[in-house]
Tab-separated table of C-alpha atoms in Angstrom:
chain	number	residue	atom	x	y	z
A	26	UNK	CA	244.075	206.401	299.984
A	27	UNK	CA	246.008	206.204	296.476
A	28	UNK	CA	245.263	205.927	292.905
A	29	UNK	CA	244.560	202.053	292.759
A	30	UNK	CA	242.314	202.270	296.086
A	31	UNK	CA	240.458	205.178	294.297
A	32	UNK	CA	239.580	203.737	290.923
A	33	UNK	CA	238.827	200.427	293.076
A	34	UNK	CA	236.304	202.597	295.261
A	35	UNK	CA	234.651	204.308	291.857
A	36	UNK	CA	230.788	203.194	291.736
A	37	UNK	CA	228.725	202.375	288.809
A	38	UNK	CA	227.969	205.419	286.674
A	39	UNK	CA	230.473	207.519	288.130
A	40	UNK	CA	232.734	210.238	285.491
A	41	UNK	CA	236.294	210.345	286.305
A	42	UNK	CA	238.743	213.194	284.737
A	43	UNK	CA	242.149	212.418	284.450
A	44	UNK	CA	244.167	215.812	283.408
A	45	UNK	CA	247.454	213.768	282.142
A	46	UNK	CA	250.551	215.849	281.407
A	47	UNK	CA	251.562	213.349	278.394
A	48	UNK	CA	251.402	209.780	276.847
A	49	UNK	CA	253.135	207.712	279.344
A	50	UNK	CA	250.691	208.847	282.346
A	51	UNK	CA	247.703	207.926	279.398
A	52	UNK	CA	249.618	204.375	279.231
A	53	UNK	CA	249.834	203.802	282.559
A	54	UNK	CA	246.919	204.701	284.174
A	55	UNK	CA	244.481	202.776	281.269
A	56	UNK	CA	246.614	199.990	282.323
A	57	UNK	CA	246.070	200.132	286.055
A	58	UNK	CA	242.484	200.896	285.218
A	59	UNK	CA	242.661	197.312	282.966
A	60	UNK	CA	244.215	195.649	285.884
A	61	UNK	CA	241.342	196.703	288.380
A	62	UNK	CA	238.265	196.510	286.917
A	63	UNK	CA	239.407	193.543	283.984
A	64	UNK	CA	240.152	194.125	280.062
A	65	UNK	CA	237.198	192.530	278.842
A	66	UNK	CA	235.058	194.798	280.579
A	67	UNK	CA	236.408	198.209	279.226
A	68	UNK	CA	234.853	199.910	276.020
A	69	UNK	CA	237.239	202.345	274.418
A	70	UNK	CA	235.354	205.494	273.268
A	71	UNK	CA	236.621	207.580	270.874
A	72	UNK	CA	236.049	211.122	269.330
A	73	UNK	CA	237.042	210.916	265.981
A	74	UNK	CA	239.325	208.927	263.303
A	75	UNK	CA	242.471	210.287	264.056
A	76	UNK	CA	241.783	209.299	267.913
A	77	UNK	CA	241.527	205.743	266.856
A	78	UNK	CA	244.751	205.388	264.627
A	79	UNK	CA	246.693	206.707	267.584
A	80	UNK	CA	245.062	203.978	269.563
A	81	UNK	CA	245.152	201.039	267.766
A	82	UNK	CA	248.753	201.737	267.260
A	83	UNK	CA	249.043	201.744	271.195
A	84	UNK	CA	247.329	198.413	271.449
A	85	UNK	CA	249.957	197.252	269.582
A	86	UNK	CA	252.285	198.322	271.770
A	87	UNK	CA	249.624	196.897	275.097
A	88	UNK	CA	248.445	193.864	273.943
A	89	UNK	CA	248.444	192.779	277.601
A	90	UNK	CA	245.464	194.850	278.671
A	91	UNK	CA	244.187	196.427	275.513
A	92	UNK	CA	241.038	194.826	273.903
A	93	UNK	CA	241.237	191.631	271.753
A	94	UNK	CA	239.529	192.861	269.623
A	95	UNK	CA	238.980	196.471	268.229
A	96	UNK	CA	235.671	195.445	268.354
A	97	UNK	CA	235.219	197.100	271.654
A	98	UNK	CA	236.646	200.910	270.604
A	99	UNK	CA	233.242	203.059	270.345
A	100	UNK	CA	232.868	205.939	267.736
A	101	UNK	CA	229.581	207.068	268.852
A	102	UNK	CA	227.841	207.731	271.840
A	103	UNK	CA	224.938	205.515	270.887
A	104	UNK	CA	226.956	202.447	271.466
A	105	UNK	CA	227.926	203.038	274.440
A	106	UNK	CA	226.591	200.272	277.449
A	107	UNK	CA	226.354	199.960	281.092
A	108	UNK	CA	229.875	199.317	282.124
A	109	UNK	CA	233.821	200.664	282.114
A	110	UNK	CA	234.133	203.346	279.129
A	111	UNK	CA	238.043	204.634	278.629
A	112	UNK	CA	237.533	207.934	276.734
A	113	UNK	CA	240.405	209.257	274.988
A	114	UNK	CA	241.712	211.658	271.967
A	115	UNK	CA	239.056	214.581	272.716
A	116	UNK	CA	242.485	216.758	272.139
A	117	UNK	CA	242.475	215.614	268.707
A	118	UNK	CA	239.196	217.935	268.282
A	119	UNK	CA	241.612	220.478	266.766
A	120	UNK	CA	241.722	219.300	263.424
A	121	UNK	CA	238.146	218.767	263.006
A	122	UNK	CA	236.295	220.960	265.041
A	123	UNK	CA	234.235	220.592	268.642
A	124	UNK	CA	233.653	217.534	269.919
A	125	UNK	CA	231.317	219.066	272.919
A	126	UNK	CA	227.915	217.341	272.263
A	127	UNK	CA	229.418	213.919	271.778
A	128	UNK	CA	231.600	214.690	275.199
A	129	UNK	CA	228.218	215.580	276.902
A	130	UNK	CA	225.753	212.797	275.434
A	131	UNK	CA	228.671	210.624	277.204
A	132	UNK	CA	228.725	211.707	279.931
A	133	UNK	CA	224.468	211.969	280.448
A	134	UNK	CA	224.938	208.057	280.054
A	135	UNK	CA	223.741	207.406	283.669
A	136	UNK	CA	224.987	203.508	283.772
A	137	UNK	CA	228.649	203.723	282.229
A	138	UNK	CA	231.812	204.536	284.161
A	139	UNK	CA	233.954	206.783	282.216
A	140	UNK	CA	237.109	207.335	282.748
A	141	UNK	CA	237.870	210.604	280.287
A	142	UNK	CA	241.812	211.306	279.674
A	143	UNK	CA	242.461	215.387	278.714
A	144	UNK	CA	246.051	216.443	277.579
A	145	UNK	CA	246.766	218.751	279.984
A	146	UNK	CA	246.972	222.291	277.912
A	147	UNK	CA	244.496	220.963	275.075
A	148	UNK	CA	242.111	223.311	275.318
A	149	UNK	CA	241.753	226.560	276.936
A	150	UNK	CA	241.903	227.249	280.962
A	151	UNK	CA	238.041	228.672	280.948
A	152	UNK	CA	236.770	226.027	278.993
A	153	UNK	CA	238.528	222.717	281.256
A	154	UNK	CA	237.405	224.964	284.288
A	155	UNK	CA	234.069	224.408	282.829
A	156	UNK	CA	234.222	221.270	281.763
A	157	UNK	CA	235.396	220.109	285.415
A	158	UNK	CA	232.127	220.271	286.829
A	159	UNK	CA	230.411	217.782	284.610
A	160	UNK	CA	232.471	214.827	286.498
A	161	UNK	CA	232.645	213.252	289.902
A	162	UNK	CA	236.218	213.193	290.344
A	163	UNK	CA	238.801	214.806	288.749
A	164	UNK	CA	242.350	213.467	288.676
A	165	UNK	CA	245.428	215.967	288.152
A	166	UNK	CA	248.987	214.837	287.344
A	167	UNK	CA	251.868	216.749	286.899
A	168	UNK	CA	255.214	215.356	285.842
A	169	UNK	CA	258.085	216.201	288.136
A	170	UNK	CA	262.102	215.776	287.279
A	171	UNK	CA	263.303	214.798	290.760
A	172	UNK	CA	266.842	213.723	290.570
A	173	UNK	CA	267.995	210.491	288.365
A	174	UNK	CA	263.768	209.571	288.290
A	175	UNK	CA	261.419	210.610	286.933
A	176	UNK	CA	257.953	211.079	288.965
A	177	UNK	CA	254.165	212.381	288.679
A	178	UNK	CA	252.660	214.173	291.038
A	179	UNK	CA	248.907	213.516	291.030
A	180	UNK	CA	245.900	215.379	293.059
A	181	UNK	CA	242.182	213.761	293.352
A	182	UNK	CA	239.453	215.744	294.190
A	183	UNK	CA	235.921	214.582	294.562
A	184	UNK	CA	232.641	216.204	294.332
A	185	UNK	CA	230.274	213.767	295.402
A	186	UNK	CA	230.212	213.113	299.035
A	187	UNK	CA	232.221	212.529	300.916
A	188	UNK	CA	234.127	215.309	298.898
A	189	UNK	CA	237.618	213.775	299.469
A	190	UNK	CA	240.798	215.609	298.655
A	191	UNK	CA	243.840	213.919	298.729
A	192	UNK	CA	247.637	213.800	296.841
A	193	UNK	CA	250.477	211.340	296.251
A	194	UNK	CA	253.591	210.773	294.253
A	195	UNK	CA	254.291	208.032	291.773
A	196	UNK	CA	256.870	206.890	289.001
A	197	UNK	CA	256.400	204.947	286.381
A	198	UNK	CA	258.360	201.579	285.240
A	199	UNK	CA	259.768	200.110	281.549
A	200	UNK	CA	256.093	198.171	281.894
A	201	UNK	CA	253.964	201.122	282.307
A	202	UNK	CA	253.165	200.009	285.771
A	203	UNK	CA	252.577	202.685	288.106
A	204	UNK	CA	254.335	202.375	291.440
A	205	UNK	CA	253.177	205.062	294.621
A	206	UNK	CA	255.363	206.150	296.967
């Protein structure tokens, strides 16, 4: 199995983790996740104002799979609908405080997918060992200077049944296309 057969095998409802090591692995893996499951379909949540700038200014930079219209980028957990949920800039919690009961009310949402991106060293060890067992899946990627290319290592570990484990290699391209191998 790899990354794109994964997210294609994620079910309704299910709460992925993706530990990311920095922006480009954010960039590429919301785009794979646009190219499976269709741009129209994702909701954009996030946790506070300065987690929006930064993303708007990336849809700029994405038109190609980012919404159409901002529209679609959720501030609250209220909003949030049956469907594919991207869930990004809970690292930005530092200048404003916790963002734990929005993270958790998100998460409770029984009929939305969410795919939750963490900035690998954002918060403290005790607290993302914690915070690991609220999701299905957790997806680890470590970046990896391995002669002239650069490459991410990545690790998925389930803990629904069947309770796969599994590992893989990619790079990524000028596109922000992920390539495996």
């Amino acid at each position: 199995m790899d990354l794109t057969e994964f997210i294609r095998s994620n079910l309704e409802g299910e709460k992925v983790l993706i530990v990311y090591p920095r922006n480009e692995v954010f960039f590429s893996m919301s785009k794979l996740i646009a190219e499976i499951w269709g741009r129209d379909r994702l909701r954009w949540y996030v946790f506070n104002e300065v987690a929006k700038r930064r993303l708007e200014s990336s849809f700029r930079l994405f038109e190609g799979f980012a919404p159409k219209n901002v529209g679609k980028m959720l501030e609250s957990y209220d909003e949030v609908e049956p469907g594919i949920v991207i869930a990004y800039g809970y690292h930005f919690s530092v200048f404003d405080g916790g963002f734990d009961e929005k993270l958790i009310r998100l998460l409770m949402n029984r009929n939305a997918t969410v795919y939750f991106f963490l900035l690998r060293g954002a918060i403290d060890e005790r607290k993302e060992r914690v915070l690991r067992d609220l999701f299905d899946s957790v997806i680890e990627v470590e970046e990896r200077d391995l002669s002239l290319e650069k490459t991410y290592l990545y690790s998925v570990a389930e803990y629904r049944f069947p309770f796969r484990e599994f590992s893989g290699a990619f790079s990524i391209d000028r596109d922000y296309s992920i390539f495996e191998g």
